[in-house]
Coordinates of C-alpha atoms in Angstrom, one line a residue:
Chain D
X1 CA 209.9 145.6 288.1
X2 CA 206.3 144.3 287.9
X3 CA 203.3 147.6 288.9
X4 CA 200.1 146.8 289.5
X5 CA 198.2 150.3 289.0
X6 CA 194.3 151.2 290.2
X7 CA 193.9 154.5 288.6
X8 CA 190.3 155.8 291.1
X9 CA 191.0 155.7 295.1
X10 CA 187.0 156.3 295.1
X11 CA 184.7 154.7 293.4
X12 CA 180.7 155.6 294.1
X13 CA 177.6 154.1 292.4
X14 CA 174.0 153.5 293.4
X15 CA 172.5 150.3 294.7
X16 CA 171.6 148.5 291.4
X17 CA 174.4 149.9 289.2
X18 CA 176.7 148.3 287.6
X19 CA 179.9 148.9 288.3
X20 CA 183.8 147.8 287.3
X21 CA 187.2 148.8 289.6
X22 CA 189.8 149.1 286.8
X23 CA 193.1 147.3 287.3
X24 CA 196.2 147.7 285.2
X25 CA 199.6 145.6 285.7
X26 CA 203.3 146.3 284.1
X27 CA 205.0 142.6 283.9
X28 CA 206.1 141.4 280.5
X29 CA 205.5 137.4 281.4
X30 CA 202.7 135.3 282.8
X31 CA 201.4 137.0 285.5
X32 CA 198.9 135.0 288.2
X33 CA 196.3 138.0 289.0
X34 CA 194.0 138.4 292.2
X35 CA 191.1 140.3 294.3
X36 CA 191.7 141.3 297.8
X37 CA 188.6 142.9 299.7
X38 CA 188.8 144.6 302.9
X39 CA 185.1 144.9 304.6
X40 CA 185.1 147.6 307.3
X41 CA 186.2 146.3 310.6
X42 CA 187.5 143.0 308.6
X43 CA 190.7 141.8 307.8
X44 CA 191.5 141.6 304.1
X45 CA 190.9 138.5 302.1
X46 CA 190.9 136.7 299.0
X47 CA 188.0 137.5 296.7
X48 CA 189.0 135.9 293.2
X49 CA 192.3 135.1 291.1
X50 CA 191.7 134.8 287.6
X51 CA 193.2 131.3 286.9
X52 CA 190.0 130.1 289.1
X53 CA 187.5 131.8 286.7
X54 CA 185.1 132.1 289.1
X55 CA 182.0 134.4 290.0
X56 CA 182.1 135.5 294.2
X57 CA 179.7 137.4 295.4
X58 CA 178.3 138.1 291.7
X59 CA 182.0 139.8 291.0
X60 CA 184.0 138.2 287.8
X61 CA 187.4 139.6 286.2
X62 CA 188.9 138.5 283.1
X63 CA 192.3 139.0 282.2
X64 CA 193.7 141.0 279.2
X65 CA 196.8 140.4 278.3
X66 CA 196.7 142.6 275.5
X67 CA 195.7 145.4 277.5
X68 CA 197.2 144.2 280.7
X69 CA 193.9 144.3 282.8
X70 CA 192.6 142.4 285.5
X71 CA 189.1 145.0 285.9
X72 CA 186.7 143.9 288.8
X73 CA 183.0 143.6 287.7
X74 CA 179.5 143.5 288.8
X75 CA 176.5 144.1 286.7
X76 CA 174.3 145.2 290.0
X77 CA 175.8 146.5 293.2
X78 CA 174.7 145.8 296.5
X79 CA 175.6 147.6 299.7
X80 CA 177.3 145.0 301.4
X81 CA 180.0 145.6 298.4
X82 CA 181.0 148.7 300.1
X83 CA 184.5 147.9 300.7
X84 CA 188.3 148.2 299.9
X85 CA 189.4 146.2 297.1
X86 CA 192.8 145.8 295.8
X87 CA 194.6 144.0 292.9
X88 CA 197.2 141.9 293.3
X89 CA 199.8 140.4 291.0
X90 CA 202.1 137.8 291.7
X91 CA 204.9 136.5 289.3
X92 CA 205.2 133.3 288.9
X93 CA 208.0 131.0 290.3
X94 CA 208.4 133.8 293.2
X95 CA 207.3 131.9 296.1
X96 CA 203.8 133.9 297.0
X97 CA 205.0 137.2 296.6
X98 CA 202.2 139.5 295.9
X99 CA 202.8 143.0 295.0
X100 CA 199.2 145.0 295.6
X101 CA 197.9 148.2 294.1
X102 CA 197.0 151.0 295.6
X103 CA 193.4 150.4 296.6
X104 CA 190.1 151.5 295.3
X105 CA 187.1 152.5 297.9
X106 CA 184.0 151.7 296.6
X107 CA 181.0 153.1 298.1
X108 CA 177.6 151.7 297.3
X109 CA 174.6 154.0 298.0
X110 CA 171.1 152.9 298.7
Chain K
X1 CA 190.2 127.3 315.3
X2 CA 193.2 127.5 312.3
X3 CA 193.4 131.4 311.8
X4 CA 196.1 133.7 311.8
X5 CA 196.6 136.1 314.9
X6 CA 198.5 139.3 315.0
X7 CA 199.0 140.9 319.2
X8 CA 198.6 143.9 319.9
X9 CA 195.9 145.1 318.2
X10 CA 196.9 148.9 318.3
X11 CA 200.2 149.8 319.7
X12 CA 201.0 153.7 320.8
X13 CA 204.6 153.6 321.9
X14 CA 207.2 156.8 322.3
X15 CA 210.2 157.6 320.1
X16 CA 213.3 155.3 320.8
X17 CA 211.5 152.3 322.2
X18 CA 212.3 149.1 320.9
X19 CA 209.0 146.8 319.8
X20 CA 208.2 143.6 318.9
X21 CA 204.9 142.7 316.6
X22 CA 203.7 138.9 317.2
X23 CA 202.3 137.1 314.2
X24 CA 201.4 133.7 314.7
X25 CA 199.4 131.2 312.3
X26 CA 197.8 127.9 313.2
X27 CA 197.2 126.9 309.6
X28 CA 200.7 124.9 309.4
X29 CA 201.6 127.2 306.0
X30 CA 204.9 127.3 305.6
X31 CA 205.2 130.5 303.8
X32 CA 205.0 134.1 306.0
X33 CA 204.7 137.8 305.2
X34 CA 204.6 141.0 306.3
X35 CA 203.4 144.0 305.0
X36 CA 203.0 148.1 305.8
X37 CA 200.2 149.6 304.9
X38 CA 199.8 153.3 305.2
X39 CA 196.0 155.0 305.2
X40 CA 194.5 154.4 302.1
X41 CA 197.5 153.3 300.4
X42 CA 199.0 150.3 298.7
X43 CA 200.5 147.6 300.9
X44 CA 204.2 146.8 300.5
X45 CA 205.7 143.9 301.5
X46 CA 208.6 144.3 303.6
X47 CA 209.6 140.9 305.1
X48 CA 208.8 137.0 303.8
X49 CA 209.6 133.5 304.7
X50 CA 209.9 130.6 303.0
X51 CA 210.0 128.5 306.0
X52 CA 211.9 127.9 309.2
X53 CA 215.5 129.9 309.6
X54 CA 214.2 131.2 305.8
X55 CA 214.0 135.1 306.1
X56 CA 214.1 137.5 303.4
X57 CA 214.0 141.0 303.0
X58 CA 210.7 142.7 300.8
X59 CA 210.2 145.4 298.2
X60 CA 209.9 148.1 300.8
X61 CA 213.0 148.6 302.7
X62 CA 212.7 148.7 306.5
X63 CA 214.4 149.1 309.5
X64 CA 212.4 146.3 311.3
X65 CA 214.1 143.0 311.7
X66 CA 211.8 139.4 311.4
X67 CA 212.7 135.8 312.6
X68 CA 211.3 132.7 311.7
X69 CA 212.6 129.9 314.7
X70 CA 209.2 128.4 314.2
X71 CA 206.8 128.1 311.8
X72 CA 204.2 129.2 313.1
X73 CA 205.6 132.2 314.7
X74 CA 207.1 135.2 312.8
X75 CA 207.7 138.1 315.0
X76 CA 208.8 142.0 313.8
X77 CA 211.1 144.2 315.2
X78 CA 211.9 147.6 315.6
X79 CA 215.0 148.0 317.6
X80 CA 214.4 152.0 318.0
X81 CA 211.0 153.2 316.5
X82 CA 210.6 156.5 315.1
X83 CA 207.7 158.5 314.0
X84 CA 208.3 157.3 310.5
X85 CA 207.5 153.9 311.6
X86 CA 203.7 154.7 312.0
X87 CA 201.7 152.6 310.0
X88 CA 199.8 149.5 310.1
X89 CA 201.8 146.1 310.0
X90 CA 200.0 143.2 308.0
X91 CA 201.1 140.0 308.5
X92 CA 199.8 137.0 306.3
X93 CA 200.5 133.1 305.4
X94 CA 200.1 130.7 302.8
X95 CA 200.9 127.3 301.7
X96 CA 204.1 126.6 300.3
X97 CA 203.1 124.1 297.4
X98 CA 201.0 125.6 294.3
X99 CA 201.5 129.3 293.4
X100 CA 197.7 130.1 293.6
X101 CA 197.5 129.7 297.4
X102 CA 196.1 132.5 298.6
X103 CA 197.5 134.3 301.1
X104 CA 195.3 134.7 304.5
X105 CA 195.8 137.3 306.3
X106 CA 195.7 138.4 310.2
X107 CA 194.0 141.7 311.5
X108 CA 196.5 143.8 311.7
X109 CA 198.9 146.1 314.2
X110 CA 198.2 149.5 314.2
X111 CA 201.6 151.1 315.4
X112 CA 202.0 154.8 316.3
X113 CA 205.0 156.0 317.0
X114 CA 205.3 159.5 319.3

């Protein structure tokens, strides 16, 4: 069965820092990855799937198949990315179904 | 305003009471979901919809029971709640054509059960 694994609950850096949330997934296909964030007080929401290949909110993450990574970046934190972010893999052909990871809390200090 | 809403917001309810969680979407998506989300850990999906009379059980097996008689509307169930229920319930919607859709999601039930 497809994992999707994000080895630190905590993550702290300093205002200015850069910083990556690692992401690793277990599925031998295709898989379609994504960003959820949850702000405090804020339902969670979309912030980037990788066939988009976008940049939101100055966060990008490429896909590896080879290593089977989806890592979240930012080369200079902000405050306001003080959040919970999970990773998200959905198989393709399977209707929407996401299957998350556990979460990573990343704390930006001033 | 197209959104998502999940009633009640919190729900504190004693041992052996049967519940229902609303989830209702104004976003005309065809596809439905809940989750359970403990504290700091990983959502799992227990319930999904494809679409009207479509239900279908999730990854994480659970005693509550879903319907889908509209789409908009996908209630939960918990014919006898139990202290092992206590979590927070997620429910979320997306469109039914293109993979990529993301899913939106609503605020949230936060059940304890006594």
């Amino acid at each position: 069965a497809q994992r999707v694994t994000q080895p630190e609950k905590l993550l702290s850096v300093f205002k200015g820092a850069p910083v990556e949330l690692k992401c690793n997934y277990s599925y031998s296909g295709s898989p379609e990855l994504f960003w959820y964030v949850q702000y405090s007080r804020q339902r969670l929401q979309l912030l980037l799937r990788h066939i988009s290949r976008e940049s939101i909110k100055g966060f990008t993450a490429d896909l590896n198949k080879g290593e089977t990574s989806f890592h979240l970046k930012k080369p200079f934190a902000q405050e306001e990315d003080s959040a919970m972010y999970y990773c998200a893999l959905r198989l393709q052909g399977l209707y929407g179904k996401l299957t998350f990871g556990q979460g990573t809390i990343l704390t930006v200090h001033p | 305003e197209a959104d998502i809403y999940q009633t009640p917001r919190y729900l504190v309810i004693g041992t052996g009471k049967k519940i229902t969680l609303e989830c209702s979407q104004t976003m005309g998506h065809d596809k439905m979901y809940w989750y359970q989300q403990d504290p700091g850990m990983e959502l799992h999906l227990i319930h999904y919809s494809y679409g009207v009379n479509s239900t279908e059980k999730g990854d994480l097996s659970s005693e509550s029971t879903v319907s889908r008689i509209r789409t908009e509307h996908f209630p939960l169930t918990l014919e006898s709640a139990r202290p092992s229920h206590t979590s927070q319930y997620l429910c979320a919607s997306s469109e039914f054509r293109g993979n990529n859709s993301p899913l939106h999601f609503g605020n949230g039930t936060r059940l304890t059960v006594t």
